[in-house]
Amino acid sequence: MSAEPPVTPARRKQVLRVLFISLLLDLISFTFILPLFPKLVEFYRNVETQNSGTTMARILYALNAYKNSFSKPINDRYDIVLLGGALGSLYSLCQAIASPVIGILSDRYGRRRALLCSMMGNIASVALWCAATDFRTFLASRVVGGLSEGNVQIAMAIATDISSDEDRGKTMAMVGVCFSIAFTFGPAMGAALANVTSVAANPFATAAGVSLLLIVTETVYLYFCLPETHLVKKPTTNGHTSPEKKPASVKRDRTNSHTILNLTHFAFILFFSGMEFSLPFMTYDLFSYGPKQSGQMLGYIGLVASLLQGSVTRRMKPLQVVQLGVVSAAVAFLLLSKVETERGLYAAATLLAVTSSTVVTGLNSLSSLEAGSEERGEKLGNHRSFGQVGRALGPLIFCSLYWWAGRDVAYMVGGAGMIGVCALVFGGLKAPRGLQNKTAAKVDGSTVKAA
């Protein structure tokens, strides 16, 4: 079967530049809201709980019933955090539902069109946040945002379209760098904007407005600057598709099944997201950390992760990247189960930065390497969907264990789970055969065109 025509270096550089700038705008806008969740939920609680018929009042009633099921009393201080976590789980669940659909649409109609449609949904979501003077409207904004958020997965599909197998890990690391930079600076910017009140009925309208400006700017930029990287078959005048419009898909020399890759992604995110969500509880209990100290720690993790992705991760093979990350995560879990000092906490945070800069990037690379050109969007969408299911379930399961059995048991169980993920990675995943063959051919002096 004929191979896809190679992408010229100039074309690849152009597309990567557009992806990098657009992802930065998108992720910075996305991270604005993260440090605001406690205050957001507190604001709506104070406004709406006086009336038992409001959406917020009904949700808090169910939350209190859940809390009362624990043998260990849970301070009312955690109501806001628990509700923020529930909102995060809802958002992830919506993404899990939408990701495969968005992936299929990008395969069928092209990446550019699917991405621009996704951006329209994002604009609607942030616009609803700007107008959210009640909790029901804010909840609608999260649902719309979760169902339309396809930017990251389509960006990965585009990066795959323009990259050779040998460059895949390096290109995916670029996506990871965008995450690290955004999570280093975005939350701080969102917190600063939250101090500027422009609408009394919605004190977070300023942050929402700037977020909307970034999303609109990104959409306009993509419309004018992003070319299509995935050609699709177009109908001819007689109603039949024209086979010459798109070269035949390359038959992949598959090494790892997508089922194993997706289950690995789900298991990793399940444990890792649970730890992420419980970490502020632990630092508050042990060291009386407030938002400032927690923000500093998260900023440290983001900074170290971005440095690693720019210098180390991009030079490693995808499987090696995943192996390094899951081992670091397992050690970090076991360390967090016993940590008693801030020095120990930051040692664990350093290991978590290694994990943040490696595992998801490496798994995305492996998944893309096992997908043919006509199914990349679908396969990457399914892969992301499994991760989002894990992210929806992880905080609820892990934090329940944290309150039922205590910090030591929760993190030990999490560490054991991550050791299980390590066994899955080291025992179930292999370096892609096609990539091995091409590396060997280069050593022998042969010239091979990448798919």
Tab-separated table of C-alpha atoms in Angstrom:
chain	number	residue	atom	x	y	z
A	1	MET	CA	0.000	0.000	0.000
A	2	SER	CA	1.301	3.460	-0.778
A	3	ALA	CA	2.583	5.583	2.043
A	4	GLU	CA	1.446	9.059	2.931
A	5	PRO	CA	3.519	11.830	1.381
A	6	PRO	CA	6.106	13.126	3.842
A	7	VAL	CA	5.478	16.497	5.461
A	8	THR	CA	8.068	19.098	4.526
A	9	PRO	CA	10.144	20.576	7.391
A	10	ALA	CA	8.752	24.052	6.675
A	11	ARG	CA	5.161	22.800	6.823
A	12	ARG	CA	5.803	20.872	10.023
A	13	LYS	CA	7.426	23.896	11.653
A	14	GLN	CA	4.484	26.096	10.663
A	15	VAL	CA	1.874	23.722	12.066
A	16	LEU	CA	3.824	23.124	15.286
A	17	ARG	CA	4.086	26.868	15.847
A	18	VAL	CA	0.334	27.295	15.423
A	19	LEU	CA	-0.339	24.335	17.748
A	20	PHE	CA	2.008	25.645	20.427
A	21	ILE	CA	0.538	29.155	20.479
A	22	SER	CA	-3.078	27.964	20.337
A	23	LEU	CA	-2.583	25.338	23.055
A	24	LEU	CA	-0.943	27.906	25.337
A	25	LEU	CA	-3.890	30.268	24.896
A	26	ASP	CA	-6.350	27.419	25.417
A	27	LEU	CA	-4.707	25.892	28.486
A	28	ILE	CA	-3.992	29.202	30.195
A	29	SER	CA	-7.661	30.085	29.735
A	30	PHE	CA	-8.632	26.632	31.059
A	31	THR	CA	-6.439	26.920	34.186
A	32	PHE	CA	-7.837	30.327	35.180
A	33	ILE	CA	-10.737	28.661	36.954
A	34	LEU	CA	-8.782	26.015	38.892
A	35	PRO	CA	-7.773	28.094	41.951
A	36	LEU	CA	-11.154	29.830	41.948
A	37	PHE	CA	-13.298	26.739	42.533
A	38	PRO	CA	-13.414	27.059	46.352
A	39	LYS	CA	-14.438	30.731	46.217
A	40	LEU	CA	-16.807	30.138	43.306
A	41	VAL	CA	-18.666	27.377	45.106
A	42	GLU	CA	-18.641	29.332	48.357
A	43	PHE	CA	-20.163	32.340	46.592
A	44	TYR	CA	-23.008	30.310	45.091
A	45	ARG	CA	-23.550	28.486	48.394
A	46	ASN	CA	-23.905	31.747	50.316
A	47	VAL	CA	-26.309	33.149	47.721
A	48	GLU	CA	-28.530	30.103	47.132
A	49	THR	CA	-28.711	27.973	50.293
A	50	GLN	CA	-31.297	30.306	51.820
A	51	ASN	CA	-33.787	28.730	49.418
A	52	SER	CA	-34.099	24.943	49.701
A	53	GLY	CA	-35.427	24.668	46.151
A	54	THR	CA	-32.237	25.822	44.414
A	55	THR	CA	-29.850	23.502	42.596
A	56	MET	CA	-27.060	24.285	45.059
A	57	ALA	CA	-29.242	23.494	48.096
A	58	ARG	CA	-30.241	20.099	46.693
A	59	ILE	CA	-26.627	19.220	45.889
A	60	LEU	CA	-25.427	20.177	49.377
A	61	TYR	CA	-28.176	18.047	50.926
A	62	ALA	CA	-26.933	15.014	48.989
A	63	LEU	CA	-23.334	15.872	49.913
A	64	ASN	CA	-24.132	15.960	53.613
A	65	ALA	CA	-25.858	12.596	53.363
A	66	TYR	CA	-22.689	11.214	51.764
A	67	LYS	CA	-20.485	12.739	54.475
A	68	ASN	CA	-22.608	11.233	57.223
A	69	SER	CA	-21.824	7.748	55.907
A	70	PHE	CA	-18.228	8.082	57.126
A	71	SER	CA	-17.276	6.865	60.570
A	72	LYS	CA	-14.674	9.634	60.746
A	73	PRO	CA	-16.330	13.075	60.999
A	74	ILE	CA	-15.599	15.375	58.072
A	75	ASN	CA	-15.250	19.054	58.868
A	76	ASP	CA	-17.675	21.376	57.075
A	77	ARG	CA	-14.582	23.128	55.729
A	78	TYR	CA	-14.318	20.320	53.179
A	79	ASP	CA	-17.821	20.874	51.779
A	80	ILE	CA	-16.493	23.368	49.256
A	81	VAL	CA	-13.581	21.167	48.240
A	82	LEU	CA	-15.790	18.101	47.877
A	83	LEU	CA	-18.256	20.002	45.724
A	84	GLY	CA	-15.404	21.395	43.617
A	85	GLY	CA	-14.163	17.839	43.144
A	86	ALA	CA	-17.649	16.719	42.114
A	87	LEU	CA	-17.704	19.476	39.492
A	88	GLY	CA	-14.329	18.306	38.250
A	89	SER	CA	-15.619	14.735	38.015
A	90	LEU	CA	-18.676	15.916	36.068
A	91	TYR	CA	-16.455	17.796	33.632
A	92	SER	CA	-14.219	14.740	33.139
A	93	LEU	CA	-17.240	12.481	32.643
A	94	CYS	CA	-18.563	14.799	29.927
A	95	GLN	CA	-15.161	14.694	28.249
A	96	ALA	CA	-15.119	10.895	28.429
A	97	ILE	CA	-18.442	10.831	26.565
A	98	ALA	CA	-17.461	13.421	23.957
A	99	SER	CA	-13.830	12.502	23.206
A	100	PRO	CA	-14.493	9.430	20.999
A	101	VAL	CA	-17.167	11.326	19.047
A	102	ILE	CA	-14.878	14.308	18.470
A	103	GLY	CA	-12.103	11.941	17.365
A	104	ILE	CA	-14.332	10.193	14.818
A	105	LEU	CA	-15.534	13.540	13.453
A	106	SER	CA	-11.935	14.717	13.004
A	107	ASP	CA	-11.172	11.558	11.006
A	108	ARG	CA	-14.279	11.941	8.852
A	109	TYR	CA	-14.394	15.702	8.262
A	110	GLY	CA	-10.843	16.860	8.980
A	111	ARG	CA	-8.937	18.076	12.033
A	112	ARG	CA	-9.354	21.783	11.314
A	113	ARG	CA	-13.130	21.655	11.007
A	114	ALA	CA	-13.524	19.510	14.125
A	115	LEU	CA	-11.217	21.789	16.099
A	116	LEU	CA	-13.064	24.950	15.082
A	117	CYS	CA	-16.406	23.348	16.018
A	118	SER	CA	-14.909	22.419	19.386
A	119	MET	CA	-13.794	26.028	19.835
A	120	MET	CA	-17.382	27.226	19.274
A	121	GLY	CA	-18.447	25.034	22.184
A	122	ASN	CA	-15.627	26.386	24.333
A	123	ILE	CA	-16.686	29.960	23.581
A	124	ALA	CA	-20.262	29.113	24.582
A	125	SER	CA	-19.017	27.521	27.801
A	126	VAL	CA	-16.939	30.510	28.902
A	127	ALA	CA	-19.688	32.923	27.849
A	128	LEU	CA	-22.051	31.064	30.178
A	129	TRP	CA	-19.490	31.439	32.971
A	130	CYS	CA	-19.382	35.208	32.311
A	131	ALA	CA	-23.166	35.325	32.728
A	132	ALA	CA	-23.338	32.866	35.655
A	133	THR	CA	-25.046	34.843	38.401
A	134	ASP	CA	-26.562	31.573	39.683
A	135	PHE	CA	-25.164	28.095	40.219
A	136	ARG	CA	-27.390	26.471	37.590
A	137	THR	CA	-25.850	28.627	34.848
A	138	PHE	CA	-22.350	27.908	36.112
A	139	LEU	CA	-23.135	24.181	36.135
A	140	ALA	CA	-24.364	24.448	32.534
A	141	SER	CA	-21.100	26.135	31.554
A	142	ARG	CA	-19.114	23.171	32.927
A	143	VAL	CA	-21.288	20.633	31.101
A	144	VAL	CA	-21.031	22.507	27.788
A	145	GLY	CA	-17.281	22.892	28.286
A	146	GLY	CA	-16.775	19.212	29.037
A	147	LEU	CA	-18.807	18.063	26.041
A	148	SER	CA	-17.025	20.404	23.624
A	149	GLU	CA	-13.439	20.267	24.907
A	150	GLY	CA	-11.577	18.514	22.097
A	151	ASN	CA	-8.657	20.875	21.676
A	152	VAL	CA	-5.984	18.741	23.282
A	153	GLN	CA	-6.876	15.452	21.598
A	154	ILE	CA	-7.230	17.083	18.161
A	155	ALA	CA	-3.919	18.873	18.706
A	156	MET	CA	-2.326	15.481	19.384
A	157	ALA	CA	-3.904	14.047	16.240
A	158	ILE	CA	-2.565	16.985	14.221
A	159	ALA	CA	0.876	16.538	15.781
A	160	THR	CA	0.717	12.881	14.760
A	161	ASP	CA	-0.303	13.765	11.198
A	162	ILE	CA	2.787	15.906	10.667
A	163	SER	CA	5.366	13.810	12.574
A	164	SER	CA	7.376	10.794	11.612
A	165	ASP	CA	7.402	7.851	13.996
A	166	GLU	CA	10.883	8.815	15.177
A	167	ASP	CA	9.772	12.389	15.961
A	168	ARG	CA	6.507	11.376	17.636
A	169	GLY	CA	7.754	11.474	21.220
A	170	LYS	CA	9.457	14.816	20.681
A	171	THR	CA	6.275	16.321	19.216
A	172	MET	CA	4.066	14.967	21.997
A	173	ALA	CA	6.504	16.416	24.536
A	174	MET	CA	5.801	19.824	22.998
A	175	VAL	CA	2.135	19.358	23.937
A	176	GLY	CA	3.271	18.443	27.454
A	177	VAL	CA	5.376	21.604	27.677
A	178	CYS	CA	2.255	23.663	26.923
A	179	PHE	CA	0.481	21.946	29.833
A	180	SER	CA	3.363	22.602	32.221
A	181	ILE	CA	3.722	26.271	31.270
A	182	ALA	CA	-0.033	26.846	31.500
A	183	PHE	CA	-0.338	25.132	34.886
A	184	THR	CA	2.640	27.132	36.162
A	185	PHE	CA	1.252	30.570	35.274
A	186	GLY	CA	-2.475	30.175	34.490
A	187	PRO	CA	-3.780	29.554	38.025
A	188	ALA	CA	-1.826	32.533	39.406
A	189	MET	CA	-3.253	34.776	36.681
A	190	GLY	CA	-6.771	33.522	37.379
A	191	ALA	CA	-6.375	34.150	41.111
A	192	ALA	CA	-5.130	37.691	40.463
A	193	LEU	CA	-8.033	38.470	38.113
A	194	ALA	CA	-10.506	37.152	40.695
A	195	ASN	CA	-9.538	40.107	42.902
A	196	VAL	CA	-10.927	42.506	40.275
A	197	THR	CA	-14.712	42.771	40.592
A	198	SER	CA	-16.434	44.246	37.539
A	199	VAL	CA	-19.939	42.769	38.008
A	200	ALA	CA	-21.382	42.630	41.521
A	201	ALA	CA	-23.759	39.774	40.690
A	202	ASN	CA	-20.824	37.688	39.418
A	203	PRO	CA	-17.562	38.613	41.178
A	204	PHE	CA	-15.630	36.261	38.886
A	205	ALA	CA	-16.799	37.916	35.674
A	206	THR	CA	-13.411	39.617	35.146
A	207	ALA	CA	-11.516	36.327	35.148
A	208	ALA	CA	-14.229	34.794	32.968
A	209	GLY	CA	-14.077	37.745	30.567
A	210	VAL	CA	-10.321	37.503	30.108
A	211	SER	CA	-10.666	33.741	29.661
A	212	LEU	CA	-13.290	34.382	26.964
A	213	LEU	CA	-10.980	36.864	25.260
A	214	LEU	CA	-8.209	34.269	25.126
A	215	ILE	CA	-10.548	31.618	23.689
A	216	VAL	CA	-11.917	33.963	21.025
A	217	THR	CA	-8.372	35.034	20.122
A	218	GLU	CA	-7.355	31.391	19.825
A	219	THR	CA	-10.332	30.623	17.583
A	220	VAL	CA	-9.587	33.511	15.211
A	221	TYR	CA	-5.911	32.544	15.131
A	222	LEU	CA	-6.734	28.924	14.298
A	223	TYR	CA	-9.216	29.962	11.601
A	224	PHE	CA	-6.641	32.029	9.729
A	225	CYS	CA	-3.403	30.148	10.470
A	226	LEU	CA	-4.089	26.416	10.888
A	227	PRO	CA	-4.004	24.348	7.678
A	228	GLU	CA	-5.761	21.008	7.328
A	229	THR	CA	-3.394	18.123	8.088
A	230	HIS	CA	-5.794	15.230	7.502
A	231	LEU	CA	-7.157	15.020	3.967
A	232	VAL	CA	-10.534	13.344	3.649
A	233	LYS	CA	-12.228	11.678	0.702
A	234	LYS	CA	-14.596	14.001	-1.109
A	235	PRO	CA	-17.603	12.954	-3.219
A	236	THR	CA	-17.329	13.395	-6.958
A	237	THR	CA	-20.097	14.639	-9.228
A	238	ASN	CA	-21.502	11.106	-9.613
A	239	GLY	CA	-21.828	10.722	-5.832
A	240	HIS	CA	-18.859	8.372	-5.363
A	241	THR	CA	-15.781	9.174	-3.320
A	242	SER	CA	-12.628	10.077	-5.142
A	243	PRO	CA	-9.859	7.696	-4.096
A	244	GLU	CA	-7.080	9.918	-5.383
A	245	LYS	CA	-7.973	12.684	-2.934
A	246	LYS	CA	-6.355	10.801	-0.087
A	247	PRO	CA	-3.484	8.318	-0.245
A	248	ALA	CA	-4.179	4.845	1.031
A	249	SER	CA	-3.767	4.456	4.739
A	250	VAL	CA	-0.519	2.916	5.862
A	251	LYS	CA	-0.938	-0.512	7.393
A	252	ARG	CA	0.501	-0.325	10.883
A	253	ASP	CA	2.950	-2.882	12.180
A	254	ARG	CA	1.095	-3.010	15.499
A	255	THR	CA	2.899	-4.058	18.678
A	256	ASN	CA	0.624	-2.953	21.548
A	257	SER	CA	-3.138	-3.346	21.471
A	258	HIS	CA	-5.174	-0.203	22.036
A	259	THR	CA	-7.093	-2.086	24.731
A	260	ILE	CA	-3.948	-2.494	26.847
A	261	LEU	CA	-2.890	1.115	26.220
A	262	ASN	CA	-6.339	2.432	27.167
A	263	LEU	CA	-6.529	0.306	30.327
A	264	THR	CA	-3.054	1.479	31.327
A	265	HIS	CA	-4.136	5.085	30.836
A	266	PHE	CA	-7.318	4.522	32.867
A	267	ALA	CA	-5.505	2.785	35.756
A	268	PHE	CA	-2.772	5.408	35.943
A	269	ILE	CA	-5.142	8.385	35.887
A	270	LEU	CA	-7.469	6.688	38.395
A	271	PHE	CA	-4.751	6.577	41.075
A	272	PHE	CA	-2.867	9.715	40.076
A	273	SER	CA	-5.923	12.007	39.954
A	274	GLY	CA	-7.075	10.717	43.336
A	275	MET	CA	-3.713	11.627	44.817
A	276	GLU	CA	-3.769	15.063	43.140
A	277	PHE	CA	-7.172	15.883	44.581
A	278	SER	CA	-6.360	14.691	48.105
A	279	LEU	CA	-2.994	16.445	48.276
A	280	PRO	CA	-4.405	19.831	49.446
A	281	PHE	CA	-6.217	18.022	52.277
A	282	MET	CA	-3.013	16.350	53.384
A	283	THR	CA	-0.890	19.512	53.266
A	284	TYR	CA	-3.556	21.384	55.226
A	285	ASP	CA	-3.729	18.692	57.892
A	286	LEU	CA	0.036	18.250	58.229
A	287	PHE	CA	1.433	21.738	57.562
A	288	SER	CA	-1.624	24.072	57.699
A	289	TYR	CA	-1.091	25.023	54.049
A	290	GLY	CA	-3.386	27.679	52.637
A	291	PRO	CA	-4.024	28.572	48.968
A	292	LYS	CA	-0.743	30.510	48.697
A	293	GLN	CA	1.447	27.645	49.926
A	294	SER	CA	-0.475	25.083	47.857
A	295	GLY	CA	-0.118	27.309	44.794
A	296	GLN	CA	3.620	27.566	45.369
A	297	MET	CA	3.939	23.793	45.553
A	298	LEU	CA	1.877	23.278	42.386
A	299	GLY	CA	3.922	25.968	40.650
A	300	TYR	CA	7.100	24.131	41.648
A	301	ILE	CA	5.734	20.883	40.193
A	302	GLY	CA	4.751	22.648	36.962
A	303	LEU	CA	8.127	24.370	36.611
A	304	VAL	CA	10.135	21.195	37.143
A	305	ALA	CA	7.846	19.294	34.750
A	306	SER	CA	8.264	21.899	31.997
A	307	LEU	CA	12.049	21.837	32.375
A	308	LEU	CA	12.079	18.050	32.154
A	309	GLN	CA	9.827	17.990	29.088
A	310	GLY	CA	11.982	20.521	27.309
A	311	SER	CA	15.259	18.760	28.061
A	312	VAL	CA	14.804	15.081	28.970
A	313	THR	CA	11.401	13.716	27.965
A	314	ARG	CA	11.618	14.828	24.342
A	315	ARG	CA	14.853	12.863	23.882
A	316	MET	CA	13.613	9.570	25.303
A	317	LYS	CA	11.673	6.773	23.619
A	318	PRO	CA	7.939	6.752	24.456
A	319	LEU	CA	8.015	3.456	26.374
A	320	GLN	CA	11.030	4.565	28.426
A	321	VAL	CA	9.175	7.785	29.248
A	322	VAL	CA	6.151	5.867	30.562
A	323	GLN	CA	8.324	3.456	32.569
A	324	LEU	CA	10.223	6.305	34.235
A	325	GLY	CA	7.007	8.116	35.119
A	326	VAL	CA	5.098	5.228	36.685
A	327	VAL	CA	8.084	4.208	38.827
A	328	SER	CA	8.423	7.815	40.043
A	329	ALA	CA	4.700	7.884	40.845
A	330	ALA	CA	4.860	4.661	42.856
A	331	VAL	CA	7.782	5.968	44.936
A	332	ALA	CA	6.006	9.316	45.432
A	333	PHE	CA	2.858	7.574	46.735
A	334	LEU	CA	4.831	5.517	49.252
A	335	LEU	CA	6.759	8.598	50.344
A	336	LEU	CA	3.548	10.610	50.829
A	337	SER	CA	2.146	7.870	53.051
A	338	LYS	CA	4.928	8.519	55.589
A	339	VAL	CA	5.982	12.143	55.016
A	340	GLU	CA	6.206	14.303	58.128
A	341	THR	CA	8.355	17.250	56.972
A	342	GLU	CA	8.126	19.848	54.219
A	343	ARG	CA	11.448	18.610	52.862
A	344	GLY	CA	9.918	15.180	52.401
A	345	LEU	CA	6.838	16.766	50.823
A	346	TYR	CA	8.939	18.568	48.221
A	347	ALA	CA	10.930	15.408	47.549
A	348	ALA	CA	7.640	13.715	46.704
A	349	ALA	CA	6.594	16.776	44.677
A	350	THR	CA	9.767	16.437	42.597
A	351	LEU	CA	8.890	12.822	41.825
A	352	LEU	CA	5.359	13.901	40.918
A	353	ALA	CA	6.842	16.480	38.531
A	354	VAL	CA	8.751	13.651	36.834
A	355	THR	CA	5.483	11.734	36.519
A	356	SER	CA	3.587	14.760	35.205
A	357	SER	CA	6.196	15.309	32.501
A	358	THR	CA	6.299	11.718	31.272
A	359	VAL	CA	3.433	9.233	31.589
A	360	VAL	CA	0.548	10.841	29.689
A	361	THR	CA	2.919	12.178	27.028
A	362	GLY	CA	4.446	8.734	26.542
A	363	LEU	CA	1.112	6.894	26.466
A	364	ASN	CA	-0.260	9.345	23.899
A	365	SER	CA	2.812	8.747	21.747
A	366	LEU	CA	2.415	4.961	21.983
A	367	SER	CA	-1.285	5.172	21.157
A	368	SER	CA	-0.629	7.352	18.114
A	369	LEU	CA	2.130	5.016	16.902
A	370	GLU	CA	-0.332	2.109	16.871
A	371	ALA	CA	-2.964	3.993	14.843
A	372	GLY	CA	-3.236	4.240	11.077
A	373	SER	CA	-3.727	7.592	9.360
A	374	GLU	CA	-7.493	7.140	8.898
A	375	GLU	CA	-8.186	6.204	12.541
A	376	ARG	CA	-5.881	8.462	14.563
A	377	GLY	CA	-8.605	10.805	15.747
A	378	GLU	CA	-10.820	7.925	16.834
A	379	LYS	CA	-8.044	5.998	18.609
A	380	LEU	CA	-6.680	9.063	20.402
A	381	GLY	CA	-10.242	10.042	21.344
A	382	ASN	CA	-10.889	6.612	22.854
A	383	HIS	CA	-7.552	6.782	24.662
A	384	ARG	CA	-8.413	10.154	26.162
A	385	SER	CA	-11.891	8.926	27.083
A	386	PHE	CA	-10.475	6.111	29.226
A	387	GLY	CA	-8.260	8.620	31.028
A	388	GLN	CA	-11.167	10.954	31.683
A	389	VAL	CA	-13.225	8.123	33.191
A	390	GLY	CA	-10.321	7.507	35.556
A	391	ARG	CA	-10.171	11.214	36.354
A	392	ALA	CA	-13.902	11.258	37.103
A	393	LEU	CA	-13.704	8.289	39.500
A	394	GLY	CA	-10.277	8.775	41.087
A	395	PRO	CA	-10.944	11.737	43.413
A	396	LEU	CA	-14.180	10.255	44.768
A	397	ILE	CA	-12.692	6.802	45.443
A	398	PHE	CA	-9.356	7.997	46.815
A	399	CYS	CA	-10.749	10.717	49.063
A	400	SER	CA	-13.367	8.320	50.434
A	401	LEU	CA	-10.549	5.955	51.363
A	402	TYR	CA	-8.611	8.886	52.844
A	403	TRP	CA	-11.461	9.681	55.260
A	404	TRP	CA	-12.445	6.102	55.974
A	405	ALA	CA	-8.980	4.716	56.711
A	406	GLY	CA	-6.640	7.689	57.080
A	407	ARG	CA	-3.766	9.151	55.114
A	408	ASP	CA	-1.296	6.297	55.662
A	409	VAL	CA	-3.626	3.596	54.381
A	410	ALA	CA	-4.915	5.702	51.466
A	411	TYR	CA	-1.475	6.448	50.077
A	412	MET	CA	-0.202	2.926	50.720
A	413	VAL	CA	-3.162	1.546	48.767
A	414	GLY	CA	-2.498	4.139	46.071
A	415	GLY	CA	1.150	3.115	45.998
A	416	ALA	CA	0.185	-0.536	45.669
A	417	GLY	CA	-2.148	0.395	42.818
A	418	MET	CA	0.631	2.312	41.086
A	419	ILE	CA	2.938	-0.682	41.493
A	420	GLY	CA	0.234	-2.640	39.678
A	421	VAL	CA	0.354	-0.029	36.916
A	422	CYS	CA	4.139	-0.498	36.807
A	423	ALA	CA	3.619	-4.246	36.329
A	424	LEU	CA	1.197	-3.514	33.494
A	425	VAL	CA	3.652	-1.127	31.825
A	426	PHE	CA	6.774	-3.283	32.196
A	427	GLY	CA	5.009	-6.583	31.522
A	428	GLY	CA	2.316	-5.632	29.037
A	429	LEU	CA	3.759	-2.860	26.856
A	430	LYS	CA	6.548	-3.104	24.303
A	431	ALA	CA	8.460	-0.630	22.181
A	432	PRO	CA	6.576	-0.265	18.866
A	433	ARG	CA	7.962	-2.748	16.346
A	434	GLY	CA	7.767	-0.293	13.478
A	435	LEU	CA	9.845	2.237	15.387
A	436	GLN	CA	12.412	-0.430	16.263
A	437	ASN	CA	12.683	-1.468	12.622
A	438	LYS	CA	13.220	2.097	11.470
A	439	THR	CA	15.838	2.717	14.119
A	440	ALA	CA	17.662	-0.429	13.056
A	441	ALA	CA	17.462	0.610	9.406
A	442	LYS	CA	19.036	3.961	10.226
A	443	VAL	CA	21.881	2.227	11.999
A	444	ASP	CA	22.445	0.112	8.863
A	445	GLY	CA	22.562	3.278	6.775
A	446	SER	CA	19.197	2.799	5.085
A	447	THR	CA	16.837	5.652	4.371
A	448	VAL	CA	13.271	5.006	5.502
A	449	LYS	CA	10.250	7.227	5.041
A	450	ALA	CA	8.177	7.568	8.192
A	451	ALA	CA	4.477	6.967	8.070
